[in-house]
Amino acid sequence: MLPLTSGSFRRAVLLRIRSARLLSGHRGASGGPRCRWDPPAGAEELRGELDRFGGVSVRLARRGALDRLDAASFQRRLQAAIQQWRSEGRIAVWLHIPILQSRFIAPAASLGFCFHHAESDSSTLTLWLGEGPSRLPGYATHQVGVAGAVFDENTGKILVVQDRNKLKNMWKFPGGLSEPGEDIGDTAVREVFEETGIRSEFRSLLSLRQQHTNPGAFGKSDMYIICRLKPHSFTIDFCQHECLRCEWMDLSDLAKTENTTPITSRVARLLLYGYREGFDKIDFTMEELPAVYTGLFYKLYHKELPANYRTMTGMD
Amino acid sequence: MLPLTSGSFRRAVLLRIRSARLLSGHRGASGGPRCRWDPPAGAEELRGELDRFGGVSVRLARRGALDRLDAASFQRRLQAAIQQWRSEGRIAVWLHIPILQSRFIAPAASLGFCFHHAESDSSTLTLWLGEGPSRLPGYATHQVGVAGAVFDENTGKILVVQDRNKLKNMWKFPGGLSEPGEDIGDTAVREVFEETGIRSEFRSLLSLRQQHTNPGAFGKSDMYIICRLKPHSFTIDFCQHECLRCEWMDLSDLAKTENTTPITSRVARLLLYGYREGFDKIDFTMEELPAVYTGLFYKLYHKELPANYRTMTGMD
């Protein structure tokens, strides 16, 4: 949070902070390079690409001239390149390093580079050359877990499990972490099936919990979402490896029991409210829509709009 | 998504997949080591800690005996250690490497290690020793962006901006990316203030959008949340660097205009519905609650429960 300060100072702070979103590399994966940068003499291996945010992005080749370069020579060339970039007014350097070229990471770190992120077979380091603290955008901050509250409206029963490994004797909804690129509802349906053998269908998003510095998320934040699912099968065949018990329980019993977590109890009471007075009172429903520019689709969740508000036809 | 297959095969697949949540290192940051592992002869620098999930975690020291070890010697010792771990039935190795010791990354990669993640001044690599494909838990998958729909109930006006850099002439809500560890509502209030100079207060969560393989998220997923905010100040002092325009606009005009994004238009109509028929019809409200075991607090968002469902007192 920014402190509230008087006008001009605040504006200066804001300018410093706001431009963080606009910097080099953030949209590099989509926008592509604007032009090729000519490196200083002796640093041909460090050919960089300028971006429209004032940064330069260097991708070390997997093979090539760098194979014959030792760490000390690399460091000298990188230092010369940084001087050049600085003199040209560049504000940031992005350095992409294949894992087998990782001997160049420590020399870069000696010159002030830090890890931005790493995944699988490459790492990305950054060096901030602009004024003040770095304004470069960060990497992913959240893992997403999803649980499925599978409720059978015909019997008033809800599917619950007891973990084998933790929270013993506490009834909860089956669930787990989203895989990369997996939609919220798909995670819920997959996890429910894997834990309980029950097939189900996404109906709505019921609640969202945000928690930070999560040990189970390697210190990052955790977003935990509970969805309402409709069962398509009813015979339980639960994962003995993960669950101690699995049952169809009366929803009103789950709403009253003390053998559950606070969030499960809360959502059970929410479901009971929806069951008795209409699920439209508790649901965020989902719709898939096209993104404006990227050609990608996204899924949007909110309280369902009455028809006359959806089209705005005939409204004043 | 797992394909639906016949019973016993499905269970085998499930056992393989389900144990992914239980593996080494995932909860290592909280659970701590179970015991210290004695390394094979000649590999004292690779002293590891066993965890209760069948994995071993090795933290290379920032300084010490490793300083005198070259990459080739490290590779030989790591190879011997891997053989030992494999013979003991370990299923995974976590290797934590300070950035200045990064010369050991490529030798580890030659033995099959991959980056799990890296941040600031260290990286973590993993090697899967168990059967089948790796079941190790992944790293954070989502960035979280938050926008604030600041609505003045007294005038029926909503705060909107036009970006200087993209989506020109499209009215939208001010917003931006969450900082690490920042709550959803705090991001909305901060971003609104930074972009527009308007002070405001969190009221509710209105919508959530999930989008994958986002170029602006370094290929990761994006969660975009729109909050309803109540204004505490009204004089606009917008960030010229980021915004082209900023206005208090009649909500009904925003709900009808074509000069806006589909999601802004949708949320404007949602707000109009709430303004006319009660915000309880559209809001997910927030409550802070203590976590069961960790001592941390979390924020929980869902449709507000009527009082009799909150306590379940006097309910059948």
XYZ file of C-alpha atoms in Angstrom:
632
model
C 0.000 0.000 0.000
C 1.218 3.482 -0.863
C 1.058 5.965 1.993
C -1.142 8.967 1.357
C 1.168 11.864 0.745
C 0.744 15.376 -0.589
C 0.035 15.944 -4.274
C 3.275 16.420 -6.149
C 5.237 13.910 -4.129
C 2.476 11.380 -4.526
C 2.438 11.948 -8.262
C 6.207 11.422 -8.441
C 5.864 8.197 -6.486
C 3.023 7.104 -8.705
C 4.936 7.758 -11.891
C 7.726 5.678 -10.515
C 5.413 2.851 -9.544
C 2.833 2.980 -12.293
C 5.280 2.475 -15.127
C 6.129 -0.908 -13.642
C 3.388 -2.451 -15.709
C 4.857 -1.175 -18.926
C 8.318 -2.504 -18.771
C 10.529 -4.619 -20.878
C 9.834 -8.294 -21.185
C 6.420 -8.238 -19.573
C 4.650 -8.567 -22.863
C 7.729 -9.639 -24.735
C 6.335 -13.095 -25.308
C 3.488 -11.654 -27.358
C 4.744 -8.383 -28.744
C 8.040 -9.722 -29.990
C 11.128 -7.640 -30.566
C 10.925 -4.126 -31.945
C 14.427 -4.039 -33.387
C 17.722 -5.775 -33.027
C 20.361 -4.127 -30.890
C 24.000 -4.003 -32.049
C 26.193 -5.103 -29.162
C 29.426 -3.341 -28.222
C 32.635 -4.680 -29.779
C 33.565 -8.072 -28.345
C 30.104 -8.922 -27.106
C 28.495 -10.422 -30.186
C 27.190 -13.325 -28.102
C 25.131 -10.850 -26.117
C 23.066 -9.597 -29.016
C 19.900 -8.181 -27.510
C 16.462 -7.166 -28.658
C 15.031 -3.835 -27.645
C 11.449 -3.595 -26.536
C 9.084 -0.660 -26.558
C 9.302 -0.304 -22.793
C 12.947 0.761 -22.746
C 14.417 -2.623 -21.939
C 16.688 -5.045 -23.726
C 16.214 -8.799 -23.847
C 19.124 -11.194 -24.398
C 18.539 -14.852 -25.220
C 21.670 -16.962 -24.822
C 21.841 -19.620 -27.503
C 21.621 -23.268 -26.524
C 24.682 -23.964 -28.639
C 27.126 -21.776 -30.549
C 29.840 -19.285 -29.787
C 28.962 -19.318 -26.087
C 30.074 -22.946 -25.795
C 33.662 -21.808 -26.022
C 33.263 -18.923 -23.580
C 34.299 -19.369 -19.972
C 32.486 -17.699 -17.086
C 35.103 -14.975 -16.554
C 35.116 -13.937 -20.233
C 31.324 -13.917 -20.223
C 31.313 -11.647 -17.196
C 33.682 -9.149 -18.868
C 31.550 -9.052 -22.016
C 28.324 -8.723 -20.052
C 29.848 -5.871 -18.049
C 30.801 -4.069 -21.273
C 27.313 -4.632 -22.664
C 25.685 -3.271 -19.498
C 27.809 -0.120 -19.739
C 26.671 0.291 -23.319
C 22.987 -0.290 -22.466
C 23.222 2.126 -19.580
C 24.758 4.802 -21.798
C 21.900 4.310 -24.247
C 19.367 4.881 -21.492
C 18.015 1.325 -21.302
C 16.160 0.792 -18.040
C 16.254 -2.995 -17.731
C 17.946 -6.136 -19.037
C 16.243 -9.526 -19.354
C 18.667 -12.425 -19.641
C 17.260 -15.791 -20.767
C 19.625 -18.702 -20.053
C 19.164 -22.345 -21.151
C 19.763 -24.670 -18.194
C 22.887 -26.220 -19.765
C 24.404 -22.708 -20.031
C 23.771 -22.019 -16.350
C 27.493 -21.431 -15.693
C 26.734 -17.861 -16.847
C 24.229 -17.249 -14.040
C 26.732 -16.616 -11.213
C 28.809 -14.150 -13.299
C 25.580 -12.289 -14.142
C 24.597 -12.308 -10.452
C 27.976 -10.790 -9.598
C 26.983 -7.881 -11.832
C 23.657 -7.418 -10.052
C 21.295 -9.745 -11.950
C 18.663 -11.673 -9.965
C 16.408 -14.571 -10.886
C 13.042 -13.427 -12.228
C 11.834 -16.999 -12.700
C 12.912 -20.431 -13.926
C 10.941 -23.355 -15.242
C 11.908 -26.714 -16.670
C 14.983 -26.102 -18.852
C 15.629 -22.359 -18.687
C 15.889 -19.427 -16.320
C 15.285 -15.706 -16.729
C 17.336 -13.128 -14.859
C 16.779 -9.395 -14.715
C 18.875 -6.334 -14.028
C 17.231 -3.007 -13.296
C 19.114 -0.039 -14.777
C 16.489 2.681 -14.222
C 16.147 5.090 -11.313
C 14.964 3.941 -7.888
C 13.962 0.387 -7.009
C 13.106 -2.063 -9.763
C 9.699 -1.577 -11.349
C 9.787 -4.795 -13.353
C 6.632 -6.896 -13.216
C 6.791 -10.019 -11.039
C 6.092 -13.629 -11.856
C 3.046 -15.745 -10.960
C 2.115 -15.216 -7.297
C -0.667 -17.750 -6.668
C -1.371 -21.433 -6.771
C -5.047 -22.286 -7.264
C -6.786 -25.102 -5.407
C -10.360 -26.108 -6.189
C -12.811 -28.242 -4.229
C -16.102 -29.657 -5.458
C -19.266 -29.550 -3.338
C -21.205 -32.310 -5.127
C -24.808 -31.926 -4.031
C -27.639 -34.271 -4.974
C -30.824 -32.199 -4.988
C -32.994 -35.320 -5.144
C -31.777 -36.757 -1.838
C -30.407 -33.637 -0.081
C -27.043 -35.386 0.290
C -23.569 -33.963 -0.191
C -20.336 -35.809 -1.023
C -17.677 -35.504 1.700
C -14.316 -37.105 2.477
C -11.914 -37.429 5.382
C -8.236 -37.024 4.525
C -5.918 -39.884 5.347
C -2.942 -37.607 5.919
C -4.206 -34.519 7.694
C -7.286 -33.012 9.328
C -8.255 -36.471 10.525
C -11.931 -36.955 11.391
C -12.726 -33.655 9.703
C -15.259 -33.921 6.889
C -14.419 -31.793 3.869
C -15.080 -31.487 0.162
C -12.791 -33.402 -2.210
C -10.392 -31.142 -4.119
C -6.814 -30.317 -5.030
C -4.483 -28.095 -6.989
C -5.195 -26.904 -10.528
C -2.871 -28.203 -13.193
C -1.250 -25.528 -15.400
C -3.805 -24.199 -17.897
C -6.750 -26.005 -16.295
C -10.089 -24.232 -15.796
C -11.514 -23.923 -12.286
C -14.527 -26.131 -12.964
C -12.418 -28.779 -14.694
C -10.139 -29.018 -11.673
C -13.134 -29.542 -9.385
C -14.632 -32.275 -11.594
C -11.249 -34.020 -12.038
C -10.339 -33.924 -8.353
C -13.751 -35.179 -7.259
C -13.482 -38.080 -9.683
C -9.921 -38.952 -8.687
C -10.670 -38.892 -4.955
C -14.145 -40.401 -4.874
C -14.874 -42.080 -8.225
C -17.968 -39.830 -8.613
C -18.596 -38.213 -12.000
C -20.034 -34.713 -11.878
C -20.664 -31.503 -13.762
C -19.773 -27.889 -12.915
C -22.720 -25.699 -11.903
C -21.350 -22.622 -10.135
C -18.623 -20.986 -8.095
C -19.632 -20.695 -4.426
C -16.694 -19.197 -2.579
C -13.117 -18.054 -2.846
C -10.444 -17.940 -0.162
C -7.132 -16.082 -0.417
C -4.216 -16.914 1.898
C -0.632 -15.711 1.733
C 2.884 -17.030 2.485
C 1.535 -20.541 2.260
C 4.092 -23.221 3.210
C 2.401 -25.685 0.842
C 2.777 -23.165 -1.979
C 6.539 -22.703 -1.557
C 5.818 -19.457 0.294
C 3.555 -18.044 -2.430
C -0.159 -17.228 -2.085
C -2.988 -19.703 -2.303
C -6.389 -19.177 -3.910
C -8.875 -21.846 -2.842
C -12.181 -21.993 -4.694
C -15.229 -24.139 -3.898
C -17.568 -25.022 -6.753
C -21.079 -26.462 -6.707
C -21.202 -29.642 -8.794
C -24.101 -31.804 -9.900
C -23.474 -35.562 -9.607
C -23.766 -37.794 -12.682
C -22.943 -41.004 -10.805
C -23.549 -42.056 -7.229
C -21.495 -45.171 -6.404
C -18.477 -44.175 -4.334
C -15.126 -45.808 -5.178
C -12.760 -43.645 -3.184
C -8.971 -43.362 -3.338
C -7.711 -45.401 -0.367
C -4.317 -43.783 -0.735
C -5.637 -40.318 -0.002
C -8.944 -40.724 1.835
C -9.847 -42.451 5.067
C -13.593 -42.197 4.460
C -15.969 -40.956 1.809
C -19.757 -40.600 2.204
C -22.930 -39.083 0.892
C -23.980 -37.114 3.996
C -27.202 -35.227 4.694
C -26.417 -31.597 3.926
C -28.159 -30.480 7.109
C -25.891 -32.805 9.137
C -22.772 -31.361 7.538
C -24.049 -27.855 8.268
C -24.384 -28.748 11.964
C -21.441 -31.065 12.691
C -18.351 -29.915 14.544
C -16.200 -32.518 12.773
C -15.418 -30.250 9.863
C -13.321 -27.237 8.926
C -14.770 -23.724 9.332
C -14.828 -23.162 5.574
C -16.602 -26.488 4.888
C -19.170 -25.690 7.567
C -19.700 -22.224 6.119
C -20.190 -23.505 2.596
C -22.506 -26.262 3.840
C -24.753 -23.599 5.385
C -24.513 -21.553 2.188
C -25.625 -24.601 0.190
C -28.474 -25.230 2.596
C -29.620 -21.641 2.076
C -29.420 -22.119 -1.698
C -31.200 -25.500 -1.565
C -34.106 -24.055 0.397
C -34.408 -20.614 -1.183
C -32.926 -21.040 -4.667
C -29.363 -21.600 -5.851
C -29.525 -18.295 -7.725
C -29.116 -16.708 -4.275
C -25.633 -18.199 -3.779
C -24.184 -18.943 -7.233
C -21.613 -17.185 -9.369
C -22.404 -18.726 -12.764
C -19.881 -19.063 -15.592
C -19.753 -17.931 -19.196
C -17.004 -18.333 -21.787
C -16.183 -15.198 -23.769
C -13.630 -14.182 -26.413
C -10.817 -11.836 -25.374
C -10.764 -8.495 -27.207
C -7.388 -8.702 -28.938
C -5.579 -11.935 -28.191
C -7.974 -14.401 -29.843
C -7.974 -16.361 -26.570
C -11.112 -17.253 -24.654
C -11.676 -16.659 -20.991
C -14.197 -17.790 -18.415
C -16.105 -15.149 -16.506
C -17.877 -15.828 -13.196
C -20.428 -13.531 -11.519
C -23.956 -13.435 -10.168
C -26.309 -14.348 -13.001
C -27.938 -11.324 -14.647
C -31.688 -11.212 -15.230
C -32.474 -11.301 -18.965
C -33.423 -7.622 -19.240
C -30.044 -6.601 -17.796
C -28.128 -8.951 -20.064
C -29.208 -7.141 -23.226
C -30.217 -3.774 -21.781
C -33.040 -3.860 -24.348
C -35.984 -1.680 -23.458
C -34.292 -0.283 -20.378
C -34.242 3.395 -19.624
C -8.605 -34.451 -17.297
C -8.325 -38.170 -16.752
C -10.132 -40.317 -19.291
C -12.845 -42.518 -17.893
C -11.459 -46.018 -17.905
C -12.519 -49.284 -16.349
C -12.177 -49.782 -12.600
C -8.858 -51.362 -11.821
C -6.914 -49.462 -14.474
C -8.484 -46.235 -13.384
C -7.527 -46.915 -9.770
C -3.932 -47.624 -10.783
C -3.838 -44.363 -12.670
C -5.385 -42.570 -9.738
C -2.901 -43.948 -7.253
C -0.140 -42.754 -9.499
C -1.640 -39.316 -9.873
C -3.147 -38.777 -6.448
C 0.060 -39.187 -4.527
C 1.400 -36.136 -6.320
C 0.010 -33.962 -3.568
C 1.909 -35.812 -0.907
C 5.395 -35.595 -2.173
C 8.700 -34.380 -0.959
C 9.339 -30.706 -0.647
C 5.763 -29.606 -1.136
C 5.228 -29.022 2.512
C 8.888 -29.059 3.339
C 8.890 -25.391 4.206
C 6.445 -26.001 7.030
C 7.006 -29.543 8.109
C 10.761 -29.301 8.303
C 13.125 -32.213 7.972
C 12.323 -35.565 9.514
C 15.896 -36.746 9.862
C 19.299 -36.114 8.434
C 20.540 -38.370 5.693
C 24.116 -39.658 5.738
C 25.592 -39.147 2.296
C 27.671 -41.764 0.514
C 31.445 -41.561 0.957
C 32.930 -38.559 -0.824
C 29.674 -36.618 -1.009
C 29.591 -34.834 2.347
C 28.702 -31.567 0.590
C 25.472 -33.189 -0.579
C 24.090 -33.861 2.853
C 20.341 -34.166 2.445
C 17.255 -34.111 4.614
C 14.623 -36.780 4.226
C 10.985 -35.819 4.244
C 7.937 -37.863 5.121
C 6.893 -38.098 1.487
C 9.833 -40.234 0.409
C 11.986 -37.455 -0.981
C 15.323 -35.955 -0.068
C 16.119 -32.248 0.010
C 19.649 -30.909 -0.443
C 20.517 -27.297 0.318
C 23.868 -26.243 -1.098
C 25.643 -23.915 1.277
C 26.328 -20.348 0.240
C 29.932 -20.737 1.327
C 32.020 -23.676 2.513
C 33.470 -26.839 1.084
C 31.583 -26.344 -2.193
C 33.616 -23.224 -2.963
C 36.584 -25.439 -3.789
C 34.588 -27.918 -5.846
C 34.563 -27.657 -9.635
C 31.532 -28.526 -11.749
C 32.896 -31.898 -12.912
C 33.684 -33.063 -9.359
C 30.252 -31.920 -8.219
C 28.641 -33.921 -11.005
C 30.489 -37.108 -9.982
C 29.479 -36.684 -6.347
C 25.885 -35.907 -7.226
C 25.770 -38.988 -9.445
C 27.019 -41.158 -6.558
C 24.471 -39.596 -4.231
C 21.643 -40.227 -6.705
C 22.631 -43.889 -6.924
C 22.544 -44.103 -3.160
C 19.150 -42.373 -2.907
C 17.749 -44.590 -5.624
C 18.958 -47.723 -3.829
C 17.251 -46.487 -0.669
C 13.969 -46.106 -2.500
C 13.808 -42.301 -2.470
C 11.328 -41.050 -5.047
C 12.509 -37.471 -5.553
C 15.404 -35.082 -4.968
C 15.027 -31.358 -4.308
C 18.204 -29.374 -4.915
C 18.322 -25.787 -3.598
C 21.148 -23.737 -5.112
C 22.197 -20.190 -4.115
C 22.580 -18.015 -7.233
C 26.346 -17.598 -6.738
C 26.706 -21.430 -6.764
C 24.812 -21.683 -10.068
C 27.805 -23.374 -11.772
C 26.352 -26.576 -10.284
C 23.056 -26.245 -12.174
C 24.272 -27.486 -15.587
C 25.985 -30.582 -14.097
C 22.750 -31.383 -12.237
C 20.753 -30.865 -15.455
C 23.084 -33.330 -17.202
C 21.943 -35.890 -14.630
C 18.272 -35.185 -15.312
C 17.433 -32.348 -12.912
C 15.065 -29.593 -14.112
C 14.205 -26.188 -12.690
C 11.226 -26.296 -10.351
C 11.398 -22.543 -9.704
C 13.806 -19.695 -9.022
C 13.359 -16.376 -7.334
C 15.686 -13.554 -6.423
C 18.930 -15.191 -5.246
C 18.283 -18.940 -5.409
C 16.891 -21.684 -7.597
C 15.312 -25.051 -6.846
C 15.784 -28.050 -9.123
C 14.077 -31.406 -8.895
C 14.795 -34.940 -10.038
C 12.061 -37.547 -10.085
C 13.270 -41.016 -9.082
C 9.884 -42.721 -8.686
C 7.966 -44.774 -11.228
C 6.220 -43.165 -14.193
C 6.139 -39.437 -14.907
C 6.981 -36.975 -12.139
C 4.235 -36.444 -9.593
C 5.935 -33.533 -7.866
C 3.696 -30.536 -7.140
C 4.152 -27.533 -9.404
C 4.909 -23.913 -8.598
C 2.562 -20.918 -8.622
C 0.448 -20.939 -11.804
C -1.452 -17.649 -11.678
C -0.911 -13.938 -11.548
C -3.800 -11.996 -10.003
C -5.051 -8.678 -11.373
C -7.711 -6.652 -9.598
C -9.861 -3.769 -10.818
C -11.998 -1.448 -8.720
C -15.528 -0.460 -9.755
C -15.858 2.666 -7.609
C -19.554 3.471 -7.518
C -21.078 6.546 -5.882
C -24.587 5.579 -4.790
C -25.523 9.206 -4.130
C -24.992 10.348 -7.708
C -25.273 7.056 -9.630
C -21.811 7.671 -11.111
C -18.984 5.212 -11.641
C -15.254 5.916 -11.939
C -13.786 4.939 -15.337
C -10.501 5.460 -17.176
C -9.141 5.182 -20.702
C -5.693 3.610 -20.997
C -2.981 5.656 -22.637
C -1.185 2.611 -23.962
C -3.820 0.162 -25.119
C -7.549 -0.238 -25.649
C -7.738 3.418 -26.671
C -11.168 5.033 -26.391
C -12.370 2.063 -24.360
C -13.702 2.955 -20.922
C -12.684 0.520 -18.219
C -12.243 0.236 -14.457
C -8.848 1.221 -12.990
C -6.810 -1.756 -11.801
C -3.581 -3.717 -12.001
C -1.572 -6.654 -10.728
C -1.499 -7.732 -7.093
C 1.808 -7.369 -5.315
C 3.105 -10.519 -3.576
C 1.158 -11.103 -0.367
C -1.412 -8.390 -1.093
C -5.117 -9.012 -0.449
C -7.573 -8.679 -3.336
C -9.378 -5.664 -1.877
C -6.127 -3.894 -1.009
C -4.928 -4.238 -4.599
C -8.164 -2.695 -5.888
C -7.979 0.260 -3.477
C -4.261 0.830 -4.172
C -4.587 0.630 -7.941
C -7.613 2.944 -8.007
C -5.713 5.494 -5.938
C -2.553 5.258 -8.025
C -4.394 5.631 -11.321
C -7.064 8.154 -10.407
C -6.178 9.807 -7.077
C -9.532 8.613 -5.661
C -9.558 7.095 -2.177
C -11.978 4.248 -1.661
C -12.977 1.285 0.489
C -13.564 -2.369 -0.409
C -17.208 -3.481 -0.365
C -17.469 -6.739 -2.310
C -16.158 -9.043 -4.999
C -18.289 -8.807 -8.173
C -16.672 -11.053 -10.755
C -13.726 -13.278 -11.517
C -12.178 -14.084 -14.888
C -9.700 -16.884 -15.570
C -7.527 -16.897 -18.691
C -4.616 -19.172 -19.568
C -1.271 -18.972 -21.422
C -1.323 -15.234 -20.968
C 1.521 -13.442 -22.800
C 1.482 -10.696 -20.156
C 1.910 -13.357 -17.456
C 5.029 -14.955 -18.979
C 2.790 -17.697 -20.360
C 1.145 -18.458 -17.008
C -2.551 -18.063 -16.168
C -4.269 -14.845 -15.222
C -7.002 -14.370 -12.620
C -8.732 -11.004 -13.017
C -11.091 -9.926 -10.252
C -13.409 -6.899 -10.194
C -14.367 -5.457 -6.807
C -17.083 -3.002 -5.846
C -15.572 -0.052 -3.989
C -17.167 2.857 -2.159
C -15.521 6.234 -2.809
C -14.133 8.283 0.078
C -12.974 11.168 -2.112
C -14.280 12.541 -5.387
C -11.716 14.901 -6.941
C -9.955 13.112 -9.782
C -6.179 13.573 -10.098
C -5.351 10.890 -12.616
C -1.992 9.431 -13.603
C -1.122 11.128 -16.918
C 1.533 8.531 -17.532
C -0.958 5.690 -17.680
C -4.376 7.200 -18.418
C -5.633 9.280 -21.289
C -8.882 10.171 -19.551
C -10.600 9.595 -16.230
C -14.233 10.462 -15.435
C -17.163 9.956 -13.130
C -19.671 8.556 -15.653
C -23.370 7.804 -15.239
C -23.544 4.069 -14.566
C -26.436 3.712 -17.008
C -24.306 5.336 -19.740
C -21.448 2.909 -19.108
C -23.921 0.009 -19.235
C -25.063 1.159 -22.700
C -21.920 2.471 -24.396
C -20.069 0.501 -27.055
C -16.794 2.211 -26.172
C -15.901 -0.316 -23.541
C -14.654 -3.877 -23.129
C -17.177 -6.758 -22.898
C -16.260 -7.446 -19.271
C -16.610 -3.784 -18.236
C -19.993 -3.601 -19.952
C -21.113 -6.798 -18.254
C -20.063 -5.610 -14.796
C -21.676 -2.195 -15.415
C -24.994 -3.968 -16.054
C -24.432 -6.132 -12.996
C -23.875 -3.005 -10.912
C -26.995 -1.391 -12.353
C -28.963 -4.474 -11.330
C -27.500 -4.260 -7.825
C -28.073 -0.495 -7.584
C -31.756 -0.855 -8.487
C -32.572 -4.122 -6.713
C -30.070 -4.365 -3.865
C -26.319 -4.990 -3.877
C -26.916 -8.170 -1.870
C -28.109 -9.620 -5.199
C -24.650 -9.273 -6.807
C -22.067 -9.195 -4.005
C -19.654 -11.768 -2.684
C -18.841 -10.232 0.706
C -15.604 -10.838 2.614
C -14.733 -12.127 6.059
C -11.340 -12.739 7.669
C -10.976 -16.082 9.456
C -8.179 -17.983 11.237
C -6.713 -21.037 9.504
C -7.152 -24.325 11.382
C -3.515 -25.260 11.962
C -1.105 -22.704 10.546
C -1.991 -19.711 12.731
C -2.368 -17.693 9.524
C -5.494 -15.763 8.629
C -7.326 -15.951 5.347
C -10.022 -13.962 3.621
C -13.141 -15.779 2.520
C -15.544 -14.416 -0.110
C -19.048 -15.723 -0.814
C -22.670 -14.639 -1.014
C -23.652 -13.176 2.345
C -25.537 -15.625 4.555
C -28.781 -14.589 6.272
C -28.319 -14.445 10.068
C -30.230 -17.654 10.783
C -27.950 -19.604 8.436
C -24.796 -18.064 9.915
C -25.379 -19.600 13.323
C -27.771 -22.423 12.414
C -29.532 -21.604 15.701
C -33.121 -22.732 15.831
C -32.926 -24.431 12.459
C -34.227 -27.908 11.900
